[in-house]
Tab-separated table of C-alpha atoms and ligand atoms in Angstrom:
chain	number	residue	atom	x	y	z
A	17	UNK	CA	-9.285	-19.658	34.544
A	18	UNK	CA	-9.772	-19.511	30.907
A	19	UNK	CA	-8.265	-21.808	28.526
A	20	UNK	CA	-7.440	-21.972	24.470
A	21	UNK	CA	-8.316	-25.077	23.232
A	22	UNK	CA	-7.912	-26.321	19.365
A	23	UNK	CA	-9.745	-29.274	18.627
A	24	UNK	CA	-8.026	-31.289	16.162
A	25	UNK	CA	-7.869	-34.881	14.380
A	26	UNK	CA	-5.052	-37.608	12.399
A	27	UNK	CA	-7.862	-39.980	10.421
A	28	UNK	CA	-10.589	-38.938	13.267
A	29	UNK	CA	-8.641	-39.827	16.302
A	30	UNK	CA	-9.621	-36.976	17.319
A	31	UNK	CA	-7.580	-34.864	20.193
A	32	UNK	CA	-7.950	-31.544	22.170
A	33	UNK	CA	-4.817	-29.331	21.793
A	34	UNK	CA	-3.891	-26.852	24.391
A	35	UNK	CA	-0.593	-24.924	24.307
A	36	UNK	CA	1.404	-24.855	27.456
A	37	UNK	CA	4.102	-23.604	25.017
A	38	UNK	CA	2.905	-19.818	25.071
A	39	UNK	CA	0.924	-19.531	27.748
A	40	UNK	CA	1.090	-20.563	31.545
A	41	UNK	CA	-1.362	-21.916	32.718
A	42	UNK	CA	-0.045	-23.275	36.041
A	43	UNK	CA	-1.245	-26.790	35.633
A	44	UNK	CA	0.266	-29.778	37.150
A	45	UNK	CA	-0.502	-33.581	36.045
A	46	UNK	CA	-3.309	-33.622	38.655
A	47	UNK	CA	-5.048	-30.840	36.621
A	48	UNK	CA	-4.126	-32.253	33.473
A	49	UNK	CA	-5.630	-35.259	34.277
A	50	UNK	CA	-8.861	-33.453	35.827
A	51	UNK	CA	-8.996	-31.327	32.438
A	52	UNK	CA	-8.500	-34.421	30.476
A	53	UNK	CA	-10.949	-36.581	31.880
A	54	UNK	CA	-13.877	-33.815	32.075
A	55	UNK	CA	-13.185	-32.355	28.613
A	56	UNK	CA	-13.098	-35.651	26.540
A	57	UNK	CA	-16.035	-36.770	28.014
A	58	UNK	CA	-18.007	-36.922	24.752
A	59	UNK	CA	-21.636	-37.499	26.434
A	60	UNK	CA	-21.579	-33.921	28.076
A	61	UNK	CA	-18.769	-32.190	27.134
A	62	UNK	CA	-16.116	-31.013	23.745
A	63	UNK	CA	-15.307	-35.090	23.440
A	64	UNK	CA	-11.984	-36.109	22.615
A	65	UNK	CA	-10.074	-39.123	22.640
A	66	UNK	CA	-7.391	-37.207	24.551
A	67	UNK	CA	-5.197	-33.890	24.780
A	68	UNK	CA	-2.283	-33.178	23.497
A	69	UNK	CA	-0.047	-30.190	26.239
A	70	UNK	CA	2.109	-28.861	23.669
A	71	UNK	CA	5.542	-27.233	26.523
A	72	UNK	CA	8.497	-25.645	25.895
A	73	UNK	CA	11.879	-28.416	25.299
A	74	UNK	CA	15.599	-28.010	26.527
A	75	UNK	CA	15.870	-31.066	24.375
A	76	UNK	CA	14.145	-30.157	20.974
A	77	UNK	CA	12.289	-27.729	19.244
A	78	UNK	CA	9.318	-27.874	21.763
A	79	UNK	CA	7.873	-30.997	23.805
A	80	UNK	CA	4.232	-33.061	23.586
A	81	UNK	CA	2.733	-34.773	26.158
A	82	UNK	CA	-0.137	-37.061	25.517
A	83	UNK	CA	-3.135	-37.808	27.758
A	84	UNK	CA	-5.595	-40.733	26.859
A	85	UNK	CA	-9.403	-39.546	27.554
A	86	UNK	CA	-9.464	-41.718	30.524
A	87	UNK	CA	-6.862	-39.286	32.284
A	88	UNK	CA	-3.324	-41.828	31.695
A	89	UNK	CA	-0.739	-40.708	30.087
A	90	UNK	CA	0.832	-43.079	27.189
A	91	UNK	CA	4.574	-42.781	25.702
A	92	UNK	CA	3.595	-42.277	22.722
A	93	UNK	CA	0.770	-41.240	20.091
A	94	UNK	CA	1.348	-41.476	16.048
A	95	UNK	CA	-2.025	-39.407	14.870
A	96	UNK	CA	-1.700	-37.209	17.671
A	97	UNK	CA	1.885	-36.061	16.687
A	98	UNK	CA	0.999	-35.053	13.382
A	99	UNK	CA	-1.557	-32.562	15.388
A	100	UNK	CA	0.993	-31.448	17.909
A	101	UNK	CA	3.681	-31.159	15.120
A	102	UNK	CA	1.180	-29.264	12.396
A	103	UNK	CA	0.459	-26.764	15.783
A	104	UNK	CA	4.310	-26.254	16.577
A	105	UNK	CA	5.559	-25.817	13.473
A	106	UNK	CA	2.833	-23.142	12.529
A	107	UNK	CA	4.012	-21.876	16.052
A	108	UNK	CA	7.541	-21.751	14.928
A	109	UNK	CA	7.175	-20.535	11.341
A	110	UNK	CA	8.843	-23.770	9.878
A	111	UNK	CA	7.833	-26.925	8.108
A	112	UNK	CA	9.953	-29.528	10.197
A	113	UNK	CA	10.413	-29.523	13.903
A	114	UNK	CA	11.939	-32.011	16.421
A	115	UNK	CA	9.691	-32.895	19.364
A	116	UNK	CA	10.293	-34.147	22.801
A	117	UNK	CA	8.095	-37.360	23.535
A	118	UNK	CA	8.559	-39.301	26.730
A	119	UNK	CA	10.626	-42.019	25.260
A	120	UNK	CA	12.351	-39.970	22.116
A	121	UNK	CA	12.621	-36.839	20.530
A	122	UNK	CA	11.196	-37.670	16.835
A	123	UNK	CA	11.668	-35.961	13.859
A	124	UNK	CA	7.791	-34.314	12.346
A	125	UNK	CA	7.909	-32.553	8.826
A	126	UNK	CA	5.015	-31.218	6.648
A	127	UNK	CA	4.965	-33.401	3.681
A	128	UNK	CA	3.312	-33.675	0.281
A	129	UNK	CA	-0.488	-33.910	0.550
A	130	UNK	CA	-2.123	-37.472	1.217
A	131	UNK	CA	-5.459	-36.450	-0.180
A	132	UNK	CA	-6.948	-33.169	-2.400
A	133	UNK	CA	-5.591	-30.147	-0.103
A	134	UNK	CA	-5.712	-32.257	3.123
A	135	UNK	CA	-2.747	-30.765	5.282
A	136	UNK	CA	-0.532	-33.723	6.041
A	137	UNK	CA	2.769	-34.178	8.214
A	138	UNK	CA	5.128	-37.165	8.592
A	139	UNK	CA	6.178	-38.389	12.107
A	140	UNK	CA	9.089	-41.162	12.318
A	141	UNK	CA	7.717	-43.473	14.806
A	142	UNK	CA	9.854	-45.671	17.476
A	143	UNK	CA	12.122	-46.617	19.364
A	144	UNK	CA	10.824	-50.252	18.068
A	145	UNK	CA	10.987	-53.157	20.297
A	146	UNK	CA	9.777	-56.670	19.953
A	147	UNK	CA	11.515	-57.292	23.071
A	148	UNK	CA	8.478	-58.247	25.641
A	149	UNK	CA	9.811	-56.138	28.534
A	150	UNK	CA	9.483	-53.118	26.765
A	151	UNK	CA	5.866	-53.151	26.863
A	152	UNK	CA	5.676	-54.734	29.305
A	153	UNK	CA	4.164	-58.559	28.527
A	154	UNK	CA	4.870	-61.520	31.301
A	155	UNK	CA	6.246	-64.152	28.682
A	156	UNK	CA	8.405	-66.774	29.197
A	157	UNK	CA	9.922	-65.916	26.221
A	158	UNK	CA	11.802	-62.602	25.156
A	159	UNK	CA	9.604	-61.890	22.132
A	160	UNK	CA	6.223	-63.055	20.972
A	161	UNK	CA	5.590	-62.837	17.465
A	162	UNK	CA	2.560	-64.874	15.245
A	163	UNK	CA	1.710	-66.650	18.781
A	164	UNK	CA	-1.175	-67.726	20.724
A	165	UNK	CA	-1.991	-65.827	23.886
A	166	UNK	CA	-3.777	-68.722	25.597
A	167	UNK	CA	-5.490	-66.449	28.711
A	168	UNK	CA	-6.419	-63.849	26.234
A	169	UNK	CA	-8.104	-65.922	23.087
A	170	UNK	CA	-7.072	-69.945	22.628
A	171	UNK	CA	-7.405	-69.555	18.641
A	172	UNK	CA	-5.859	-65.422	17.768
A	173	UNK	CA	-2.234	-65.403	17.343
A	174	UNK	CA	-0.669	-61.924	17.779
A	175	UNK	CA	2.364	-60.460	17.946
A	176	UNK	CA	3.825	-57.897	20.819
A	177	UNK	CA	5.921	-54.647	19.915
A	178	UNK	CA	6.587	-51.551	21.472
A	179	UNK	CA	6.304	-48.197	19.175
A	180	UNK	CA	7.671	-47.678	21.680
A	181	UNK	CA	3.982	-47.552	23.518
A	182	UNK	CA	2.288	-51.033	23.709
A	183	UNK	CA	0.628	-53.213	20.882
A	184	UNK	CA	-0.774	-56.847	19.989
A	185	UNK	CA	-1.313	-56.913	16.946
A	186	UNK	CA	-3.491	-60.240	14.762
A	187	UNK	CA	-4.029	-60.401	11.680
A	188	UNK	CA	-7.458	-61.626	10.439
A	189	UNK	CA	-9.516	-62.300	7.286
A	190	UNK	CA	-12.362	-60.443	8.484
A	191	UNK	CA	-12.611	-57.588	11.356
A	192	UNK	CA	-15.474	-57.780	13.820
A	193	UNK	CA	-15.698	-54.511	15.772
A	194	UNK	CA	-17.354	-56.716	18.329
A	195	UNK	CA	-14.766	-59.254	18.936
A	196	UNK	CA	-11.766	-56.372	18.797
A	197	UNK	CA	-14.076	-54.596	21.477
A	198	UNK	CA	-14.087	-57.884	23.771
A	199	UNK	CA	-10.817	-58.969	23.290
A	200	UNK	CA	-9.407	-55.930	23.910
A	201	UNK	CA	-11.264	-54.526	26.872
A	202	UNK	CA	-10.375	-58.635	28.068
A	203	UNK	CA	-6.472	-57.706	27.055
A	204	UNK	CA	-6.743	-54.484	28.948
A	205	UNK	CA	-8.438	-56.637	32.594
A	206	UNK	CA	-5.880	-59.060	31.937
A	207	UNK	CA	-3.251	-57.449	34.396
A	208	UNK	CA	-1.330	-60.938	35.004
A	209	UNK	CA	-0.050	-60.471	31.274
A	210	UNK	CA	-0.291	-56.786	30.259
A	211	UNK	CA	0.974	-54.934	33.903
A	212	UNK	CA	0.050	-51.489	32.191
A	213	UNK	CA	-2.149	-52.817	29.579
A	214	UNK	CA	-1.952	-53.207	25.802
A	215	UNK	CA	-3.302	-51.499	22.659
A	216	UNK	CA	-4.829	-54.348	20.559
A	217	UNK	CA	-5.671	-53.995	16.681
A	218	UNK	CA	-6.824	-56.472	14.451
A	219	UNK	CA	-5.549	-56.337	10.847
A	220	UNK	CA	-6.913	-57.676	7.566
A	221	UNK	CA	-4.624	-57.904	4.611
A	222	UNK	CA	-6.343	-56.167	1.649
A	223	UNK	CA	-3.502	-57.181	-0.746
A	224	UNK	CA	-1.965	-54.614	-3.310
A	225	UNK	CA	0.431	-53.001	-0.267
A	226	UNK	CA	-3.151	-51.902	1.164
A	227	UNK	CA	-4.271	-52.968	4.727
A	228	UNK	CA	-7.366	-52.049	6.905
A	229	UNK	CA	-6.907	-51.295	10.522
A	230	UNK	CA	-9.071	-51.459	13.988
A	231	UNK	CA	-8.025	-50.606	16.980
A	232	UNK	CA	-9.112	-50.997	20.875
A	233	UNK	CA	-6.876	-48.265	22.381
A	234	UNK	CA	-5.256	-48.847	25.993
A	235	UNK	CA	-7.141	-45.628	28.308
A	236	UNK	CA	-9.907	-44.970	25.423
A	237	UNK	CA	-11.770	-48.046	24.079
A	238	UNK	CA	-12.629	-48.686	20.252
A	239	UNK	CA	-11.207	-45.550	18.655
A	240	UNK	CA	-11.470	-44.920	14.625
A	241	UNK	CA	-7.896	-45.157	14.444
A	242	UNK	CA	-4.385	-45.393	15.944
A	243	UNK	CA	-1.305	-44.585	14.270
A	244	UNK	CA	1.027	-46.070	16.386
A	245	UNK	CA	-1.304	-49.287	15.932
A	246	UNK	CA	-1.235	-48.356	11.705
A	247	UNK	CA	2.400	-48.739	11.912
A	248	UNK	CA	3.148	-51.738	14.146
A	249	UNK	CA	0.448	-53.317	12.255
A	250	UNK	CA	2.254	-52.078	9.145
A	251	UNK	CA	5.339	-53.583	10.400
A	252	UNK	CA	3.699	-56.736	11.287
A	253	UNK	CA	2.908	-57.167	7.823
A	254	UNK	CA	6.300	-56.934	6.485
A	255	UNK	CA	7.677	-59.380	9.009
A	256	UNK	CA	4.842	-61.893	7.865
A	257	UNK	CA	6.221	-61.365	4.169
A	258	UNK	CA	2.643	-59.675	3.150
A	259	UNK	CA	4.409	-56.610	2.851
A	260	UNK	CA	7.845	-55.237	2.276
A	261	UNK	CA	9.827	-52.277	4.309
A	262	UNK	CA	10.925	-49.305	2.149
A	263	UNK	CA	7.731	-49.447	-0.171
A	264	UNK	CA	5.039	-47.478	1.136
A	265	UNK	CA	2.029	-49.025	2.979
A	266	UNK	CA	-1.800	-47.710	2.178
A	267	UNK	CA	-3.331	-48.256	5.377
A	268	UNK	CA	-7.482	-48.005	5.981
A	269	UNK	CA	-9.163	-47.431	9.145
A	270	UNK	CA	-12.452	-46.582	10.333
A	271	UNK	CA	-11.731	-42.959	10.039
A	272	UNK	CA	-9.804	-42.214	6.595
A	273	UNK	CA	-6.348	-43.368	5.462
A	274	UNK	CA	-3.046	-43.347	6.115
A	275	UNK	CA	0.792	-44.218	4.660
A	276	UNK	CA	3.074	-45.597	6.626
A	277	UNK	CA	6.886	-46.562	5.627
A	278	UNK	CA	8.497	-48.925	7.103
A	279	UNK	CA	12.725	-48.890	7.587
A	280	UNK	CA	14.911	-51.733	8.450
A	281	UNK	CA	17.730	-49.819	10.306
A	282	UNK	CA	21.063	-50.973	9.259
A	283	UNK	CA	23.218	-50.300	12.113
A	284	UNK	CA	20.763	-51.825	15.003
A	285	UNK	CA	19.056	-54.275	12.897
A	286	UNK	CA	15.679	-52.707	14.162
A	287	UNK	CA	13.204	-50.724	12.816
A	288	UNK	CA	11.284	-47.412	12.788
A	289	UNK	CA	8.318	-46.426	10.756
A	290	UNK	CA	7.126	-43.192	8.625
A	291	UNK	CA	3.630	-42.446	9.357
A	292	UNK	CA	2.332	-40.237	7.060
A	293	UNK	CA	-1.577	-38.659	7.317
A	294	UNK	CA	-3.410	-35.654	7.924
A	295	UNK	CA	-3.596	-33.060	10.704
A	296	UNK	CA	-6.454	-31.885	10.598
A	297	UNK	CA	-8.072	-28.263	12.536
A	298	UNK	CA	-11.654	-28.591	13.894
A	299	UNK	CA	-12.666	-26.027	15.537
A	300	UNK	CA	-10.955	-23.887	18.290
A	301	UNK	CA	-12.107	-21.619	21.566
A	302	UNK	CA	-11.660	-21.035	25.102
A	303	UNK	CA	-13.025	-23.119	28.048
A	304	UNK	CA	-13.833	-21.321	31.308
A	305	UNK	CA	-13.060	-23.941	34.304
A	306	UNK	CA	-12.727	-24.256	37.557
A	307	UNK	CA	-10.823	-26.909	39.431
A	308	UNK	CA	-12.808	-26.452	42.183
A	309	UNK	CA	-15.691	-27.409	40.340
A	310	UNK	CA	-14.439	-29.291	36.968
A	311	UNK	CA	-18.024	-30.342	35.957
A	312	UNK	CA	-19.025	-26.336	35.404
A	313	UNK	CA	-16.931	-25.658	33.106
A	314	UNK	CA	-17.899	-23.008	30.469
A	315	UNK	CA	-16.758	-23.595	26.446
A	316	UNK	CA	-17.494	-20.861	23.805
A	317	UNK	CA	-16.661	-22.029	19.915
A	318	UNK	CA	-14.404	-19.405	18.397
A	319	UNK	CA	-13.495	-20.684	15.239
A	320	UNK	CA	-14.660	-23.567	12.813
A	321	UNK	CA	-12.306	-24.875	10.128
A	322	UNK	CA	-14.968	-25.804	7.596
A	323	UNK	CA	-13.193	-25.670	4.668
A	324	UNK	CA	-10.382	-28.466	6.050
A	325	UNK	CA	-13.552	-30.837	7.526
A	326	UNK	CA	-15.112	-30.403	3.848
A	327	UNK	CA	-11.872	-31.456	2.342
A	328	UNK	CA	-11.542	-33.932	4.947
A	329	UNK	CA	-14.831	-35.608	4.284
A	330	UNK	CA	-13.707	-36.226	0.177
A	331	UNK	CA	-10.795	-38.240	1.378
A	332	UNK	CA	-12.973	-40.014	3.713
A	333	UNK	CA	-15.553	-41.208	1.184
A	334	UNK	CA	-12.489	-41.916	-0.940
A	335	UNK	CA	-11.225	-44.680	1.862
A	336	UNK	CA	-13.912	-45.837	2.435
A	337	UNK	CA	-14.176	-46.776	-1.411
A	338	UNK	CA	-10.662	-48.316	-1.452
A	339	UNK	CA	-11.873	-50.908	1.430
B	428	LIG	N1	-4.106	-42.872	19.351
B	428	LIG	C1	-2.747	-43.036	19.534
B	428	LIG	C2	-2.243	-43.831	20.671
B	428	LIG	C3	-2.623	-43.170	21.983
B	428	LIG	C4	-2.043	-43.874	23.152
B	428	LIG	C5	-2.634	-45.212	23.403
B	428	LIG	N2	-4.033	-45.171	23.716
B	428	LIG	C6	-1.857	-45.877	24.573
B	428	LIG	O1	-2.333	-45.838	25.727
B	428	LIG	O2	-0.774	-46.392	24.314
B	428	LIG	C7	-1.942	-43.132	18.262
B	428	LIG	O3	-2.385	-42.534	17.274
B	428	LIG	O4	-0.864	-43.713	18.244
């Protein structure tokens, strides 16, 4: 069978976007998982740190399910909803859309540009939960906030939220890849404590309402960012006082930059957070597979966005002088 793909990336967490939406494929989450797993494969095949199936909703304007490159499927993604929602709302004809996720349906609107003529969307992230069920974390307390996880590291102290997929998130005064690489691929063994495992980020405070974020994502490894992880680690901040909700939060990764807002919700005392960031086109063309034989798959390049990557480059070289 042959299938469109769009390759596309939120600060080069980079995703694979086919559209169940307008055409039928027939595929069911064993083939999604099969097409996930041998298409994000980045030593012989397109590479991807997952795919986003954009479906038809009853519930919203249309529906996106998520699949990490390691074939799971997460409740949630931040930089990959800024993808799905630049895609559906092109597909619709509309700036703003509301789209089904597994946990919510969550509001995704084009907003003012982040960087130069970067196309950039806003995505209200949650439900938030600090509760430790929710993630799930075996605690014998009902949240776990600034605290040492004594199995995973005896000196680290995180803090566990729900966006509403998993997170630890600790805040250091320097970031070594190597050590977020170990503890989180540790974090991620650790099944006594993390069930379905954990994303873990480590997060240094670069003061002026400006923080730098890495990531070790649950299903993918070390991934150049996360925005679910940008904005519980964005939250994090505010609860340690480094920060403050309502005021906008310049947030650095290894890939580019993002915003992210965070709102103290009046009525439930909880929180949600605006992530705001680029959606960025790649390239796009058709794959020729078989399930019968996954591994032979055919892909032919149709398009390349140039012009967005060289755009996307300048703010790139722009974060990277803000660190
Ligand atoms: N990259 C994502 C998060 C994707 C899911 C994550 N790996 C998980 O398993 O929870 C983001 O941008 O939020």
């Amino acid at each position: 069978m042959k299938i469109d793909v769009l390759k596309t990336h939120g600060s080069c967490n980079d995703f694979i976007l086919i559209d169940e939406y307008s055409n039928d494929y027939g595929l069911d989450d064993e083939k999604r998982t099969v097409l996930t797993k041998v298409l994000c494969d980045r030593k012989d095949s397109i590479g991807a740190d997952g795919i986003l199936f954009i479906q038809k909703s009853e519930k919203a304007d249309a529906k996106y399910r998520i699949f990490n490159s390691d074939g799971t499927e997460p409740e949630m993604c931040g930089n990959g909803l800024r993808c799905a929602g630049r895609y559906i709302t092109e597909l619709l004809g509309r700036d703003h859309a509301i789209v089904e996720t597994l946990k919510a349906n969550l509001d995704v609107q084009r907003t003012e540009n982040i960087y130069g003529d970067i196309q950039t969307f806003e995505v209200l992230i949650g439900p938030v939960s600090f509760d430790v069920h929710t993630l799930p974390l075996i605690h014998d307390q009902e949240t776990l906030e600034n605290k040492v996880i004594p199995e995973l590291s005896p000196e680290l102290a995180f803090t566990a939220v729900s966006m509403p997929n998993p997170h630890i998130i600790t805040l250091v005064d320097d970031i070594d890849q190597d050590q977020v690489a170990e503890i989180g691929k540790k974090a991620n063994e650790l099944k006594s404590v993390f069930p379905k495992g954990v994303n873990v980020s480590f997060v240094k405070d670069l003061g002026d309402s400006k923080i730098f974020v890495q990531t070790y994502e649950r299903g993918v490894g070390i991934t150049n960012s996360c925005g679910t992880a940008m904005s519980a680690a964005s939250l994090i901040t505010c609860r340690l006082g480094i920060n403050h909700p309502e005021k906008d939060i310049t947030v650095l990764n290894n890939g580019g930059m993002v915003r992210c807002k965070v709102n103290e919700l009046k009525e439930s005392s909880g929180y949600s957070v605006l992530l705001k960031g680029n959606a960025t086109y790649v390239f796009s063309g058709t794959v020729e597979f078989d399930f019968n034989s996954p591994e032979e798959f055919v892909f032919e390049q149709e398009e390349e966005f140039t012009q967005e990557e060289a755009s996307y480059r300048k703010l790139e070289a722009y974060a990277k002088s803000a660190v």
